[in-house]
Short mmCIF file of C-alpha atoms and ligand atoms in Angstrom, two decimals:
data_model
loop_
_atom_site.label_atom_id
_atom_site.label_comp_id
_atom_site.label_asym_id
_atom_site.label_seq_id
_atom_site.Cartn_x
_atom_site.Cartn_y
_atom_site.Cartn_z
CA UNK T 6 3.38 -16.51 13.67
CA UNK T 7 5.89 -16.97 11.51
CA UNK T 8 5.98 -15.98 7.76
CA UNK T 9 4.61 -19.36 6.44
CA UNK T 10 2.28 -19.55 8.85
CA UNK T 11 0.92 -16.32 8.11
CA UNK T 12 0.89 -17.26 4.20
CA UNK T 13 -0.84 -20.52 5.08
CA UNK T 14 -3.73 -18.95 7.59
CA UNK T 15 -4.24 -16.25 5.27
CA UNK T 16 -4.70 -17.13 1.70
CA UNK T 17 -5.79 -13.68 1.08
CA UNK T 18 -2.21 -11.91 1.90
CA UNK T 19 -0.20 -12.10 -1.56
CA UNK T 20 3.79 -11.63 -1.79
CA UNK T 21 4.26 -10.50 -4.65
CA UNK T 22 6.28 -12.87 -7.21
CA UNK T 23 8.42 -11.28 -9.69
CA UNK T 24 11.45 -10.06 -10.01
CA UNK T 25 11.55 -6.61 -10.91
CA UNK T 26 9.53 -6.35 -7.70
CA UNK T 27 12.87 -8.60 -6.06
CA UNK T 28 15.51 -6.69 -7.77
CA UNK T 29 13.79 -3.27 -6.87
CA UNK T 30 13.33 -4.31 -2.67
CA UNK T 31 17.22 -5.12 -2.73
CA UNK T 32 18.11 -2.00 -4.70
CA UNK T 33 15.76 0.10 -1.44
CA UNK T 34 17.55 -1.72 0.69
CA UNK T 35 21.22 -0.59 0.18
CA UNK T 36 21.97 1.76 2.21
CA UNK T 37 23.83 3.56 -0.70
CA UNK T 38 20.85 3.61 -2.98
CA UNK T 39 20.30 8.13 -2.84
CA UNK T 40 16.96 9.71 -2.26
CA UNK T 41 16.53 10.42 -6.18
CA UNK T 42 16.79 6.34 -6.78
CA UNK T 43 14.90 5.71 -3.98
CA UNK T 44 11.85 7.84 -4.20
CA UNK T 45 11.77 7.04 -7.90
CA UNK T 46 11.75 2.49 -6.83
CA UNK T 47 9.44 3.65 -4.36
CA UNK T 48 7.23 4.71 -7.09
CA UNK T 49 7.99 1.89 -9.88
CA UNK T 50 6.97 -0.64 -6.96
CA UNK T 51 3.51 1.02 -6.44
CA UNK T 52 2.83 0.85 -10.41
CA UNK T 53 4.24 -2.91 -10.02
CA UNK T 54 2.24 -3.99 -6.89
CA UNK T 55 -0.26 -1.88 -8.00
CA UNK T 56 -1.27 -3.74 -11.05
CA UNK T 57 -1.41 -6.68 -9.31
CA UNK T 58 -3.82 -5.67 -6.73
CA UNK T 59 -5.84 -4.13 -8.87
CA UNK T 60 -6.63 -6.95 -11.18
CA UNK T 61 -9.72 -8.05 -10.61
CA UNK T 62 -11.22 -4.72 -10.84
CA UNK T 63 -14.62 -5.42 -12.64
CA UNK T 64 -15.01 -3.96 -16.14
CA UNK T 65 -18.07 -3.88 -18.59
CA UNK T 66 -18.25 -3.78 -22.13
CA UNK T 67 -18.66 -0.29 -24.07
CA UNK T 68 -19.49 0.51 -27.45
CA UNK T 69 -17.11 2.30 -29.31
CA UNK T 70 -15.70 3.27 -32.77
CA UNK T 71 -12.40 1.74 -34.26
CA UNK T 72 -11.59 3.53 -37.79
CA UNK T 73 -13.16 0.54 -39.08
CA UNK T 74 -15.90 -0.19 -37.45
CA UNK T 75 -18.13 -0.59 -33.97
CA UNK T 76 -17.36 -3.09 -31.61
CA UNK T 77 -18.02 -3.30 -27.77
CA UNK T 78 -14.64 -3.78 -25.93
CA UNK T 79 -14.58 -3.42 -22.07
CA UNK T 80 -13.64 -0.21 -19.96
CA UNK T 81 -13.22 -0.14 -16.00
CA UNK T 82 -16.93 -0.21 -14.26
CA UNK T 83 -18.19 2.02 -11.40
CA UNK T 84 -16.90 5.09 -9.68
CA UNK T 85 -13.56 5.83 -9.85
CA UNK T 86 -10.38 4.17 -7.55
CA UNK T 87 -9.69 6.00 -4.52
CA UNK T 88 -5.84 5.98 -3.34
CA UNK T 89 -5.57 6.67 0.73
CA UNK T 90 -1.75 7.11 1.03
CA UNK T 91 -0.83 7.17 5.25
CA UNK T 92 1.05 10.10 5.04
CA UNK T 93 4.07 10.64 5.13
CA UNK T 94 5.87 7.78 2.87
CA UNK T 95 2.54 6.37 1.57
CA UNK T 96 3.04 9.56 -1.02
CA UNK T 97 5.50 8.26 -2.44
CA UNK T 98 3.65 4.77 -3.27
CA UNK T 99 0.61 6.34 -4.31
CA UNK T 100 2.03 8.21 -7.03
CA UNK T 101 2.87 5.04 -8.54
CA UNK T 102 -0.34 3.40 -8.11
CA UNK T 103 -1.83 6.53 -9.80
CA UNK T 104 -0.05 5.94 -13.19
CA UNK T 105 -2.09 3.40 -13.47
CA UNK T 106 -5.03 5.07 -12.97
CA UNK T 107 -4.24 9.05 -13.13
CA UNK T 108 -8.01 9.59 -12.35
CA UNK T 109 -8.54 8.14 -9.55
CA UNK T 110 -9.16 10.14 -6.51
CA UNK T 111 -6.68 10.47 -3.75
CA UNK T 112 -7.24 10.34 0.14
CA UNK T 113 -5.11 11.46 2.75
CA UNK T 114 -4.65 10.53 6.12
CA UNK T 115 -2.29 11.82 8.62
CA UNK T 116 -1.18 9.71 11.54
CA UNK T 117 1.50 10.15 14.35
CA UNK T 118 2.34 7.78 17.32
CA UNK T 119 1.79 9.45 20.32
CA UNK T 120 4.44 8.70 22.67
CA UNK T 121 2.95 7.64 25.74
CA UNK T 122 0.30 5.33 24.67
CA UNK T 123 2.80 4.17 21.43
CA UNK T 124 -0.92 3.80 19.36
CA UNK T 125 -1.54 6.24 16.57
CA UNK T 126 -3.08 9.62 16.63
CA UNK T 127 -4.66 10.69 13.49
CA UNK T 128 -3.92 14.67 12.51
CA UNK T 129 -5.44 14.89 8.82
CA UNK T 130 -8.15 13.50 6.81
CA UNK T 131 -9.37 14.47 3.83
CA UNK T 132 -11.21 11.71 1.75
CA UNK T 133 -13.45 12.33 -1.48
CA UNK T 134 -17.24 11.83 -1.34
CA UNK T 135 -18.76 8.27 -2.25
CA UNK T 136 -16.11 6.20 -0.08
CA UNK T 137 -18.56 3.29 0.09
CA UNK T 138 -19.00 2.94 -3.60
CA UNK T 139 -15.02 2.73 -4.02
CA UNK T 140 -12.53 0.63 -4.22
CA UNK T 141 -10.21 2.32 -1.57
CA UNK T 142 -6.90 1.46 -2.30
CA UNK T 143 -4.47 2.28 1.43
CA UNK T 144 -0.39 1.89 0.62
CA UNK T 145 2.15 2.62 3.19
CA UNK T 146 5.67 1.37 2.18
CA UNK T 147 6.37 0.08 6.06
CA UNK T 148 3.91 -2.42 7.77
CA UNK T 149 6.00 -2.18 11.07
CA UNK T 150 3.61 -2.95 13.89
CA UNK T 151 0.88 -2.40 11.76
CA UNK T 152 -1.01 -0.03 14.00
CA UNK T 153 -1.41 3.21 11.62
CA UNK T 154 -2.84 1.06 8.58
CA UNK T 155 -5.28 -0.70 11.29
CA UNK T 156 -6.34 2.63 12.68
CA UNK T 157 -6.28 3.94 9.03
CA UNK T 158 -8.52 1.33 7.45
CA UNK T 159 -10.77 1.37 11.11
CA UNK T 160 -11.39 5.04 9.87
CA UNK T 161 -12.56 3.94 5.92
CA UNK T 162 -14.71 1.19 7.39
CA UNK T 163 -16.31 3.51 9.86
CA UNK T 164 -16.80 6.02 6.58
CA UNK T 165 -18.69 3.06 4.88
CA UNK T 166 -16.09 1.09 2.82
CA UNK T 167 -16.52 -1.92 1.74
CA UNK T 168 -13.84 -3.07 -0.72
CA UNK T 169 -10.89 -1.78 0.54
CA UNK T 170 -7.13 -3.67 -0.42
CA UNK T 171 -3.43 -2.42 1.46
CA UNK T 172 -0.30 -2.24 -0.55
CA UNK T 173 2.90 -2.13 0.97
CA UNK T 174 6.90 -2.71 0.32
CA UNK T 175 7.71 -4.03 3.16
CA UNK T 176 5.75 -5.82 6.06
CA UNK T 177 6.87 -7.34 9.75
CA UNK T 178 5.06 -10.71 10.58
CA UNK T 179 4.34 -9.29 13.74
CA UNK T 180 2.77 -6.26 11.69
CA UNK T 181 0.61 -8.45 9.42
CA UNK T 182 -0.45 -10.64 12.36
CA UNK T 183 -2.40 -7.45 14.00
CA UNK T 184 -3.69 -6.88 10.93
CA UNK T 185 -5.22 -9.64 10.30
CA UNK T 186 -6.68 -9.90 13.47
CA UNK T 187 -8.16 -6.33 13.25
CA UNK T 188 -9.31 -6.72 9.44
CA UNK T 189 -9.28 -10.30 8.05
CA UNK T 190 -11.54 -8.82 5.52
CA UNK T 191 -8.71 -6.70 3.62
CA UNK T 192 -6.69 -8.35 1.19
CA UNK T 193 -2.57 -7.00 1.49
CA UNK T 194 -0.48 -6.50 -1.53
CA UNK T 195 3.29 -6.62 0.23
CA UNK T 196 6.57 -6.36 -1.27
CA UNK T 197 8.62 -8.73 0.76
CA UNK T 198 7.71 -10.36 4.79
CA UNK T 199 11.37 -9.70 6.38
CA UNK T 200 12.87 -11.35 9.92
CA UNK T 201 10.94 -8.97 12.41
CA UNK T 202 10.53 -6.09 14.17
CA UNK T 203 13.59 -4.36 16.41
CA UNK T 204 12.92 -2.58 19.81
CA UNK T 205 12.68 0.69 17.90
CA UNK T 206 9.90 -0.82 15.70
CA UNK T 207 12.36 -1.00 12.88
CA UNK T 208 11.43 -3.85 10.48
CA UNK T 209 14.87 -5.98 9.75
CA UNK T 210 16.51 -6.36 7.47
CA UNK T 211 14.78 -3.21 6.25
CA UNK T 212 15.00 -0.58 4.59
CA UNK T 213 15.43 2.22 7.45
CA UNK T 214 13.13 5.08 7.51
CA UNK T 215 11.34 5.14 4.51
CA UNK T 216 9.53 8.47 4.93
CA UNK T 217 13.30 9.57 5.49
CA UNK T 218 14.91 8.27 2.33
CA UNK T 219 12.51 9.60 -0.22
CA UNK T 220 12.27 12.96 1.47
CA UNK T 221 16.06 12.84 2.33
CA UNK T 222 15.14 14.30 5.85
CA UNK T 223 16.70 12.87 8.82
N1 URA L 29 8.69 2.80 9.32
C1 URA L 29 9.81 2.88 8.57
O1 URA L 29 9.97 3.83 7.83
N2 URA L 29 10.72 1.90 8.66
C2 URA L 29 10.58 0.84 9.45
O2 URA L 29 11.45 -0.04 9.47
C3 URA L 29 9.41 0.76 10.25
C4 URA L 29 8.48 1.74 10.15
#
């Protein structure tokens, strides 16, 4: 499908619209942009696309004390947000979801693709209690062929979440097509929809390997 098709099929996938968002994407896509700049957009983009997919978090009204009086005002309801960052360069955009919301709880999970089979392996998870009472929030920079965030949010489902959203910079159509099909139910928070995929499963025009340029490992 192609990227308007995509946007018109699903009404629930939302690119976000502004443009420090814009002006960041093109600044992580220079190739000259260093690992300081880029770990540090990488962050400012999760705060950014953050915010947006976190605003219809329900809130309810609380009593408290101004100087001058009470009032009720309204404060964020229910447990807190979880993060699940898809290690390695999900850290990255999870610390900048978390200044939003520096208590919410953080999940890991740990995926590789194994080589043979090209489908993803998972290696780590560690996830705090109460997943189904959540609202899980998964963010991987790269939504390449979509596999690890399918097998990711397969694992959260099979914990017993139920609202769970994915945030990430970049996504292939080809990547959000198989994720739709394998979770029409999960809203996605993305960056920018580029041209494609390449044989290497490098999403053009791109940004390269993320995980790469904010850990400055090759
Ligand atoms: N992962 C990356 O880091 N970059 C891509 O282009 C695709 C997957």
């Amino acid at each position: 499908m192609t990227r308007d098709e995509l946007l018109n099929a699903y009404p629930d996938i939302f690119v976000i619209d502004h443009p420090f968002v814009k002006h960041k994407l093109t600044s992580l896509r220079d190739k000259n942009t260093n690992t300081r700049e880029f770990r540090m957009l990488v962050e400012e983009l999760g705060t950014l696309i953050g915010y947006e997919a976190t605003r219809d978090l329900e809130t309810e009204d609380a009593t408290v004390e101004t100087p001058l009086e009470t009032t009720l005002s309204p404060m964020l309801k229910g447990k807190k947000l979880c993060i699940v960052t898809i290690m390695r360069a999900g850290n990255g955009l999870a610390e900048g979801v978390l200044k939003l919301s520096p208590s919410a709880r953080v999940g890991h999970v740990g995926m590789y693709r194994d080589p043979e089979t090209k489908q993803p392996v998972e290696y780590y998870l560690k996830m705090p209690h109460s997943v189904d009472e959540r609202t899980i929030i998964v963010v991987d920079p790269m939504l390449a062929t979509g596999n690890s965030a399918i097998a990711a949010i397969d694992k959260m489902k099979e914990m017993g979440a139920k609202d769970i959203r994915f945030i990430c910079l970049f996504a292939a159509p080809e990547g959000i097509e198989a994720f739709k099909k394998s979770h029409p139910d999960v809203p996605m928070y993305v960056g920018a929809i580029d041209r494609e995929l390449d044989e290497h499963a490098y999403i053009r025009p791109g940004v390269g390997d993320a995980g790469d340029r904010i850990y400055g490992t090759r």
